[in-house]
Structures are given as C-alpha cells and as structure tokens.
CSV table of N, CA, C and O in Angstrom, one decimal:
chain,number,residue,atom,x,y,z
A,90,UNK,N,1.2,-0.9,0.1
A,90,UNK,CA,0.3,0.0,-0.3
A,90,UNK,C,0.9,0.8,0.4
A,90,UNK,O,2.5,1.7,0.4
A,91,UNK,N,1.1,2.3,-0.9
A,91,UNK,CA,0.6,3.1,-0.9
A,91,UNK,C,0.8,4.0,1.0
A,91,UNK,O,-0.6,4.3,0.7
A,92,UNK,N,2.3,4.3,0.9
A,92,UNK,CA,1.6,4.9,2.3
A,92,UNK,C,0.8,6.6,2.3
A,92,UNK,O,1.3,7.5,1.5
A,93,UNK,N,-0.6,7.7,2.8
A,93,UNK,CA,-0.7,8.4,3.1
A,93,UNK,C,-1.5,9.0,2.3
A,93,UNK,O,-1.8,9.9,1.3
A,94,UNK,N,-2.2,7.4,1.2
A,94,UNK,CA,-3.0,7.7,0.3
A,94,UNK,C,-4.5,8.5,0.1
A,94,UNK,O,-4.6,7.3,1.1
A,95,UNK,N,-4.0,9.3,-0.9
A,95,UNK,CA,-5.9,9.2,-0.1
A,95,UNK,C,-7.0,8.5,-1.0
A,95,UNK,O,-6.9,8.8,-2.2
A,96,UNK,N,-8.2,8.8,0.1
A,96,UNK,CA,-9.0,7.8,-0.5
A,96,UNK,C,-9.8,8.5,-1.0
A,96,UNK,O,-10.5,9.4,-0.1
A,97,UNK,N,-10.3,8.4,-2.8
A,97,UNK,CA,-11.3,8.9,-2.8
A,97,UNK,C,-13.5,8.0,-2.8
A,97,UNK,O,-12.5,7.0,-3.4
A,98,UNK,N,-13.7,8.5,-3.6
A,98,UNK,CA,-14.9,8.2,-3.6
A,98,UNK,C,-15.5,6.8,-5.0
A,98,UNK,O,-16.2,5.5,-5.2
A,99,UNK,N,-14.3,6.8,-5.4
A,99,UNK,CA,-14.1,5.9,-6.8
A,99,UNK,C,-13.3,5.2,-6.2
A,99,UNK,O,-13.1,3.9,-7.4
A,100,UNK,N,-12.9,4.4,-5.5
A,100,UNK,CA,-11.6,3.7,-5.1
A,100,UNK,C,-12.2,2.4,-4.6
A,100,UNK,O,-13.5,2.9,-3.5
A,101,UNK,N,-12.0,1.7,-5.5
A,101,UNK,CA,-12.3,-0.5,-4.5
A,101,UNK,C,-11.3,-0.6,-3.4
A,101,UNK,O,-10.2,-0.1,-3.5
A,102,UNK,N,-11.8,-1.5,-2.7
A,102,UNK,CA,-11.3,-2.1,-1.3
A,102,UNK,C,-12.3,-3.5,-1.2
A,102,UNK,O,-13.2,-4.1,-2.4
A,103,UNK,N,-11.0,-4.4,-0.8
A,103,UNK,CA,-11.6,-6.0,-0.7
A,103,UNK,C,-10.9,-6.2,0.9
A,103,UNK,O,-10.1,-5.7,0.9
A,104,UNK,N,-11.8,-7.8,1.6
A,104,UNK,CA,-11.1,-7.9,2.5
A,104,UNK,C,-9.9,-8.4,2.5
A,104,UNK,O,-9.3,-8.6,1.5
A,105,UNK,N,-9.3,-8.2,3.4
A,105,UNK,CA,-7.9,-9.6,3.7
A,105,UNK,C,-8.8,-10.8,4.0
A,105,UNK,O,-9.1,-10.8,5.2
A,106,UNK,N,-8.3,-11.5,3.4
A,106,UNK,CA,-8.9,-13.2,3.7
A,106,UNK,C,-8.1,-13.6,5.3
A,106,UNK,O,-7.4,-13.1,5.8
A,107,UNK,N,-9.1,-13.8,5.7
A,107,UNK,CA,-7.9,-15.0,7.4
A,107,UNK,C,-8.2,-13.9,8.3
A,107,UNK,O,-7.6,-13.9,9.8
A,108,UNK,N,-9.8,-13.1,8.8
A,108,UNK,CA,-10.2,-13.2,9.6
A,108,UNK,C,-11.2,-13.8,10.0
A,108,UNK,O,-12.2,-14.6,9.5
A,109,UNK,N,-11.6,-14.0,11.4
A,109,UNK,CA,-13.2,-15.1,12.1
A,109,UNK,C,-14.0,-13.7,12.1
A,109,UNK,O,-13.6,-12.0,13.5
A,110,UNK,N,-15.0,-13.6,11.3
A,110,UNK,CA,-16.1,-12.1,11.9
A,110,UNK,C,-17.3,-12.9,12.3
A,110,UNK,O,-17.7,-13.3,11.6
A,111,UNK,N,-18.1,-12.2,13.8
A,111,UNK,CA,-18.9,-13.4,14.2
A,111,UNK,C,-19.9,-12.1,14.0
A,111,UNK,O,-19.7,-11.2,14.7
A,112,UNK,N,-21.5,-12.4,14.6
A,112,UNK,CA,-22.6,-10.9,14.9
A,112,UNK,C,-22.5,-11.1,16.5
A,112,UNK,O,-22.8,-12.7,16.5
A,113,UNK,N,-22.5,-10.2,17.2
A,113,UNK,CA,-22.6,-10.8,18.8
A,113,UNK,C,-23.2,-9.3,19.3
A,113,UNK,O,-23.2,-8.8,19.1
A,114,UNK,N,-24.7,-9.6,19.1
A,114,UNK,CA,-25.8,-8.4,20.0
A,114,UNK,C,-26.5,-7.4,19.0
A,114,UNK,O,-26.7,-6.2,19.5
A,115,UNK,N,-26.4,-7.8,17.6
A,115,UNK,CA,-25.8,-6.8,17.0
A,115,UNK,C,-25.5,-6.0,16.7
A,115,UNK,O,-24.9,-5.7,15.6
A,116,UNK,N,-23.9,-6.6,17.0
A,116,UNK,CA,-23.0,-5.4,16.4
A,116,UNK,C,-21.8,-6.5,15.5
A,116,UNK,O,-21.8,-8.3,15.9
A,117,UNK,N,-20.9,-6.3,14.9
A,117,UNK,CA,-19.9,-7.6,14.6
A,117,UNK,C,-18.5,-7.4,15.1
A,117,UNK,O,-18.5,-6.5,15.1
A,118,UNK,N,-18.4,-8.2,15.4
A,118,UNK,CA,-16.9,-8.6,15.9
A,118,UNK,C,-15.8,-10.0,14.8
A,118,UNK,O,-16.9,-10.4,13.7
A,119,UNK,N,-14.8,-9.3,15.0
A,119,UNK,CA,-13.4,-9.9,14.8
A,119,UNK,C,-12.4,-9.7,15.0
A,119,UNK,O,-12.5,-9.7,16.2
A,120,UNK,N,-11.8,-11.7,14.5
A,120,UNK,CA,-11.0,-11.3,15.1
A,120,UNK,C,-9.6,-11.8,13.7
A,120,UNK,O,-10.2,-12.6,13.0
A,121,UNK,N,-8.5,-10.9,14.0
A,121,UNK,CA,-7.2,-10.9,12.9
A,121,UNK,C,-6.5,-11.8,13.5
A,121,UNK,O,-5.9,-12.1,14.5
A,122,UNK,N,-6.2,-13.1,12.1
A,122,UNK,CA,-5.3,-14.2,12.6
A,122,UNK,C,-4.3,-13.7,12.3
A,122,UNK,O,-3.5,-14.2,12.9
A,123,UNK,N,-3.8,-13.0,11.4
A,123,UNK,CA,-2.7,-12.0,10.9
A,123,UNK,C,-2.1,-11.9,12.0
A,123,UNK,O,-0.9,-11.1,12.1
A,124,UNK,N,-2.6,-10.8,12.9
A,124,UNK,CA,-2.2,-10.0,13.6
A,124,UNK,C,-2.1,-10.1,14.8
A,124,UNK,O,-2.1,-8.8,16.2
A,125,UNK,N,-3.3,-10.8,15.1
A,125,UNK,CA,-3.7,-11.5,16.7
A,125,UNK,C,-4.5,-10.4,17.5
A,125,UNK,O,-4.2,-10.8,18.9
A,126,UNK,N,-5.6,-9.8,17.0
A,126,UNK,CA,-5.8,-8.8,17.4
A,126,UNK,C,-7.4,-8.7,17.2
A,126,UNK,O,-8.2,-9.2,16.1
A,127,UNK,N,-8.0,-8.8,18.1
A,127,UNK,CA,-9.7,-8.4,18.0
A,127,UNK,C,-10.2,-6.4,18.1
A,127,UNK,O,-9.5,-5.8,18.4
A,128,UNK,N,-11.8,-7.2,17.2
A,128,UNK,CA,-11.3,-5.7,16.4
A,128,UNK,C,-13.8,-5.6,17.0
A,128,UNK,O,-14.2,-6.4,17.0
A,129,UNK,N,-13.6,-4.0,17.5
A,129,UNK,CA,-15.2,-4.8,17.3
A,129,UNK,C,-15.7,-3.7,16.7
A,129,UNK,O,-15.5,-2.3,16.5
A,130,UNK,N,-16.2,-4.5,15.0
A,130,UNK,CA,-16.4,-2.7,14.1
A,130,UNK,C,-17.9,-2.0,14.9
A,130,UNK,O,-18.1,-1.7,14.4
A,131,UNK,N,-18.6,-3.0,15.6
A,131,UNK,CA,-20.0,-2.2,16.3
A,131,UNK,C,-21.1,-2.4,15.3
A,131,UNK,O,-20.7,-2.9,13.4
A,132,UNK,N,-21.5,-1.4,14.7
A,132,UNK,CA,-23.2,-1.8,14.4
A,132,UNK,C,-22.9,-1.5,12.6
A,132,UNK,O,-23.0,-2.5,12.2
A,133,UNK,N,-22.7,-0.1,12.7
A,133,UNK,CA,-21.8,0.4,11.5
A,133,UNK,C,-21.3,-0.4,10.9
A,133,UNK,O,-21.2,0.0,9.3
A,134,UNK,N,-19.9,-0.2,11.6
A,134,UNK,CA,-18.8,-0.7,11.1
A,134,UNK,C,-19.4,-2.0,10.8
A,134,UNK,O,-18.6,-2.6,9.6
A,135,UNK,N,-20.3,-2.8,11.0
A,135,UNK,CA,-20.4,-4.4,10.4
A,135,UNK,C,-21.3,-4.0,9.1
A,135,UNK,O,-21.0,-4.5,8.4
A,136,UNK,N,-22.4,-2.9,9.1
A,136,UNK,CA,-22.3,-2.5,8.2
A,136,UNK,C,-22.1,-2.4,7.0
A,136,UNK,O,-21.4,-2.9,5.5
A,137,UNK,N,-20.7,-2.1,7.1
A,137,UNK,CA,-19.3,-1.1,6.0
A,137,UNK,C,-19.7,-2.6,6.2
A,137,UNK,O,-18.3,-2.8,4.6
A,138,UNK,N,-18.7,-3.9,7.2
A,138,UNK,CA,-18.1,-4.6,6.7
A,138,UNK,C,-19.5,-5.2,5.9
A,138,UNK,O,-18.5,-6.9,4.7
A,139,UNK,N,-19.7,-5.8,6.1
A,139,UNK,CA,-20.8,-6.4,5.2
A,139,UNK,C,-20.5,-6.1,3.7
A,139,UNK,O,-20.5,-6.8,2.3
A,140,UNK,N,-20.9,-4.6,3.4
A,140,UNK,CA,-20.5,-4.5,2.1
A,140,UNK,C,-18.8,-4.8,1.7
A,140,UNK,O,-19.5,-5.4,0.1
A,141,UNK,N,-18.4,-4.5,2.6
A,141,UNK,CA,-16.7,-5.1,1.4
A,141,UNK,C,-17.0,-6.9,1.7
A,141,UNK,O,-16.4,-7.3,0.4
A,142,UNK,N,-17.6,-7.3,1.8
A,142,UNK,CA,-17.6,-8.7,2.1
A,142,UNK,C,-18.9,-9.3,0.9
A,142,UNK,O,-18.5,-9.7,0.6
A,143,UNK,N,-19.2,-8.6,0.0
A,143,UNK,CA,-20.3,-8.7,-0.7
A,143,UNK,C,-20.4,-9.1,-1.7
A,143,UNK,O,-21.0,-9.8,-2.8
A,144,UNK,N,-19.2,-8.5,-2.5
A,144,UNK,CA,-19.0,-8.8,-3.4
A,144,UNK,C,-17.5,-8.9,-4.1
A,144,UNK,O,-16.4,-8.2,-2.8
A,145,UNK,N,-16.5,-9.1,-4.5
A,145,UNK,CA,-14.6,-9.0,-4.8
A,145,UNK,C,-14.5,-7.9,-4.6
A,145,UNK,O,-13.4,-8.1,-3.5
A,146,UNK,N,-14.8,-6.8,-5.3
A,146,UNK,CA,-14.1,-5.1,-4.3
A,146,UNK,C,-15.3,-4.2,-4.7
A,146,UNK,O,-17.1,-4.4,-5.0
A,147,UNK,N,-15.6,-3.6,-3.6
A,147,UNK,CA,-16.5,-2.7,-3.2
A,147,UNK,C,-16.1,-1.3,-3.4
A,147,UNK,O,-15.0,-0.8,-2.6
A,148,UNK,N,-16.3,-0.2,-3.8
A,148,UNK,CA,-15.7,1.6,-4.1
A,148,UNK,C,-16.6,1.6,-3.1
A,148,UNK,O,-17.9,1.5,-2.3
A,149,UNK,N,-15.8,3.3,-2.4
A,149,UNK,CA,-16.5,4.1,-1.2
A,149,UNK,C,-17.6,4.4,-1.8
A,149,UNK,O,-18.7,4.0,-0.7
A,150,UNK,N,-18.2,4.8,-2.9
A,150,UNK,CA,-19.0,5.5,-2.9
A,150,UNK,C,-20.3,4.5,-3.2
A,150,UNK,O,-21.5,4.8,-2.4
A,151,UNK,N,-20.2,3.0,-3.1
A,151,UNK,CA,-21.3,2.2,-3.1
A,151,UNK,C,-21.4,2.0,-1.3
A,151,UNK,O,-22.3,2.0,-0.5
A,152,UNK,N,-20.7,2.4,-0.4
A,152,UNK,CA,-21.0,2.2,0.5
A,152,UNK,C,-21.3,3.8,0.9
A,152,UNK,O,-22.8,3.1,1.7
A,153,UNK,N,-20.5,4.4,0.4
A,153,UNK,CA,-22.1,5.3,1.3
A,153,UNK,C,-23.5,5.0,1.0
A,153,UNK,O,-24.3,5.5,1.4
A,154,UNK,N,-24.2,5.1,-0.7
A,154,UNK,CA,-24.7,5.0,-0.7
A,154,UNK,C,-25.9,4.1,0.2
A,154,UNK,O,-27.0,4.3,0.1
A,155,UNK,N,-25.2,2.8,0.2
A,155,UNK,CA,-25.3,1.6,0.7
A,155,UNK,C,-25.8,2.1,2.2
A,155,UNK,O,-27.3,2.3,3.0
A,156,UNK,N,-25.7,2.7,2.6
A,156,UNK,CA,-25.4,3.4,4.5
A,156,UNK,C,-26.6,4.6,4.4
A,156,UNK,O,-27.3,4.5,5.7
A,157,UNK,N,-26.6,5.8,3.1
A,157,UNK,CA,-27.5,7.1,3.2
A,157,UNK,C,-29.6,6.0,3.6
A,157,UNK,O,-29.9,6.4,3.6
A,158,UNK,N,-28.7,5.0,2.1
A,158,UNK,CA,-30.5,4.0,2.1
A,158,UNK,C,-31.0,3.2,4.0
A,158,UNK,O,-31.9,3.5,3.2
A,159,UNK,N,-29.8,3.5,4.6
A,159,UNK,CA,-30.2,2.7,6.0
A,159,UNK,C,-30.5,3.7,7.1
A,159,UNK,O,-31.2,3.0,8.4
A,160,UNK,N,-29.4,4.8,6.7
A,160,UNK,CA,-29.2,5.8,8.1
A,160,UNK,C,-29.9,6.7,7.6
A,160,UNK,O,-30.0,7.6,6.7
A,161,UNK,N,-30.4,7.7,8.8
A,161,UNK,CA,-31.0,9.2,8.5
A,161,UNK,C,-29.5,10.2,8.3
A,161,UNK,O,-29.3,9.9,9.5
A,162,UNK,N,-28.3,10.1,6.9
A,162,UNK,CA,-26.9,11.2,7.9
A,162,UNK,C,-27.7,12.0,6.1
A,162,UNK,O,-27.5,11.5,5.1
A,163,UNK,N,-26.5,12.9,6.8
A,163,UNK,CA,-25.7,13.3,5.8
A,163,UNK,C,-24.9,13.3,4.3
A,163,UNK,O,-23.8,12.7,5.1
A,164,UNK,N,-24.6,13.5,3.7
A,164,UNK,CA,-24.4,12.6,2.4
A,164,UNK,C,-22.5,12.9,2.7
A,164,UNK,O,-21.2,12.0,2.9
A,165,UNK,N,-22.2,14.7,2.7
A,165,UNK,CA,-20.4,14.5,3.3
A,165,UNK,C,-20.2,14.0,4.4
A,165,UNK,O,-18.9,14.1,4.6
A,166,UNK,N,-21.3,14.1,5.6
A,166,UNK,CA,-21.4,13.4,7.1
A,166,UNK,C,-20.8,11.7,7.0
A,166,UNK,O,-19.8,11.4,7.4
A,167,UNK,N,-21.3,11.2,6.2
A,167,UNK,CA,-20.9,9.5,5.3
A,167,UNK,C,-20.1,9.4,5.4
A,167,UNK,O,-19.4,8.5,5.5
A,168,UNK,N,-20.2,10.0,4.2
A,168,UNK,CA,-18.9,9.6,2.8
A,168,UNK,C,-16.9,10.8,4.2
A,168,UNK,O,-16.3,9.5,4.2
A,169,UNK,N,-17.2,11.3,4.6
A,169,UNK,CA,-15.9,11.4,6.3
A,169,UNK,C,-15.8,10.0,7.1
A,169,UNK,O,-14.9,9.7,7.4
A,170,UNK,N,-17.0,9.5,7.5
A,170,UNK,CA,-17.0,8.2,8.1
A,170,UNK,C,-16.5,7.2,8.2
A,170,UNK,O,-15.6,6.2,8.4
A,171,UNK,N,-16.7,7.1,6.2
A,171,UNK,CA,-16.8,5.9,6.2
A,171,UNK,C,-15.6,5.0,5.4
A,171,UNK,O,-14.3,5.0,5.6
A,172,UNK,N,-14.8,7.3,5.6
A,172,UNK,CA,-13.4,7.2,4.3
A,172,UNK,C,-12.0,7.0,6.0
A,172,UNK,O,-11.4,6.4,6.1
A,173,UNK,N,-12.8,7.5,6.7
A,173,UNK,CA,-12.0,7.5,8.2
A,173,UNK,C,-12.1,6.3,8.6
A,173,UNK,O,-11.6,5.5,9.1
A,174,UNK,N,-13.0,5.5,8.6
A,174,UNK,CA,-13.1,3.8,9.1
A,174,UNK,C,-12.5,3.2,8.1
A,174,UNK,O,-11.5,1.8,8.5
A,175,UNK,N,-12.3,3.3,6.3
A,175,UNK,CA,-11.9,2.2,5.2
A,175,UNK,C,-10.4,2.7,5.8
A,175,UNK,O,-9.2,1.7,6.2
A,176,UNK,N,-9.9,3.7,5.9
A,176,UNK,CA,-8.5,4.5,6.7
A,176,UNK,C,-8.1,3.5,8.1
A,176,UNK,O,-6.5,2.5,8.3
A,177,UNK,N,-8.8,3.6,9.2
A,177,UNK,CA,-8.8,2.4,10.6
A,177,UNK,C,-8.1,0.7,9.3
A,177,UNK,O,-7.0,0.2,9.8
A,178,UNK,N,-9.2,0.7,9.1
A,178,UNK,CA,-9.3,-0.9,8.4
A,178,UNK,C,-7.8,-1.2,7.0
A,178,UNK,O,-6.7,-2.4,7.9
A,179,UNK,N,-7.4,-0.1,6.5
A,179,UNK,CA,-6.3,-0.3,6.1
A,179,UNK,C,-5.1,-0.7,7.3
A,179,UNK,O,-4.2,-1.7,6.3
A,180,UNK,N,-5.1,0.8,7.8
A,180,UNK,CA,-3.6,1.0,8.7
A,180,UNK,C,-3.8,-0.7,9.3
A,180,UNK,O,-2.8,-1.4,9.5
A,181,UNK,N,-4.8,-0.9,9.9
A,181,UNK,CA,-4.9,-2.5,10.9
A,181,UNK,C,-4.9,-3.7,9.7
A,181,UNK,O,-4.8,-4.8,9.9
A,182,UNK,N,-4.6,-3.6,8.5
A,182,UNK,CA,-4.1,-4.8,7.2
A,182,UNK,C,-5.9,-5.3,7.7
A,182,UNK,O,-5.3,-7.0,6.8
A,183,UNK,N,-6.6,-4.9,7.9
A,183,UNK,CA,-8.0,-5.3,7.6
A,183,UNK,C,-8.7,-5.9,6.0
A,183,UNK,O,-9.4,-6.6,5.2
A,184,UNK,N,-8.5,-4.7,5.4
A,184,UNK,CA,-8.8,-4.6,3.4
A,184,UNK,C,-7.7,-4.1,2.6
A,184,UNK,O,-6.5,-3.4,3.2
A,185,UNK,N,-7.5,-4.4,2.0
A,185,UNK,CA,-6.5,-3.8,0.4
A,185,UNK,C,-6.9,-3.1,-0.4
A,185,UNK,O,-8.5,-3.4,-1.0
A,186,UNK,N,-6.3,-2.2,-1.1
A,186,UNK,CA,-7.0,-1.4,-2.4
A,186,UNK,C,-7.5,-2.3,-3.4
A,186,UNK,O,-6.8,-3.9,-3.4
A,187,UNK,N,-8.1,-2.7,-4.4
A,187,UNK,CA,-8.2,-3.9,-4.8
A,187,UNK,C,-8.2,-2.9,-6.4
A,187,UNK,O,-9.0,-1.9,-6.3
A,188,UNK,N,-8.2,-3.6,-7.4
A,188,UNK,CA,-7.7,-2.7,-8.8
A,188,UNK,C,-9.0,-3.5,-9.3
A,188,UNK,O,-10.3,-3.9,-9.5
C-alpha cells in the first residue's frame, strides 16, 4: 500500500482473507489471525464490513450510498466517516486496495 494515499469515492477495496467475523448482539466482531487482534466493528462498522464482503471489491461510493439508504445521515458526513473507518481498516491490514 502507498502510505498517505488519499481515499476517494471511486476507490475500491476488498477484505483481506483470514479473519474470523461474527455477529454479537447486533454488532460485528472480528479476530484477525494475521495480527492476533480482536476488533469490535460496531453496528455501522458491521454494515460497512458487510458491503466489503458482498462482492470481490466495492467502491467507497457504493458503501456510502448503502449506508445513506439505511441511516438518516448527510452525504458529506457519511463520506467522511466511511473514509475514516476504511483508513483504520487499511492501517490494521484488514482490507486492501482493489483494482
């Protein structure tokens, strides 16, 4: 991954295989086998993860549109939160840039 590359709406991502993911009380939790860390993605993070795993790769724009259809949120706020969440997933090695 290129460090400090800005994520745009047309960028696509896919999950990195090798994570154990489960639903617990409406929230998604994950265990990364690669880095031996546990993550609580929460409800909205779980919805983002579901988008990421629904096809081989998914654009940021598609994730934003999916969330806006589920939640009452302004587009600019949704875009900012999704990009921030994806940046964190990238840093942790849980997702990767897709071509």
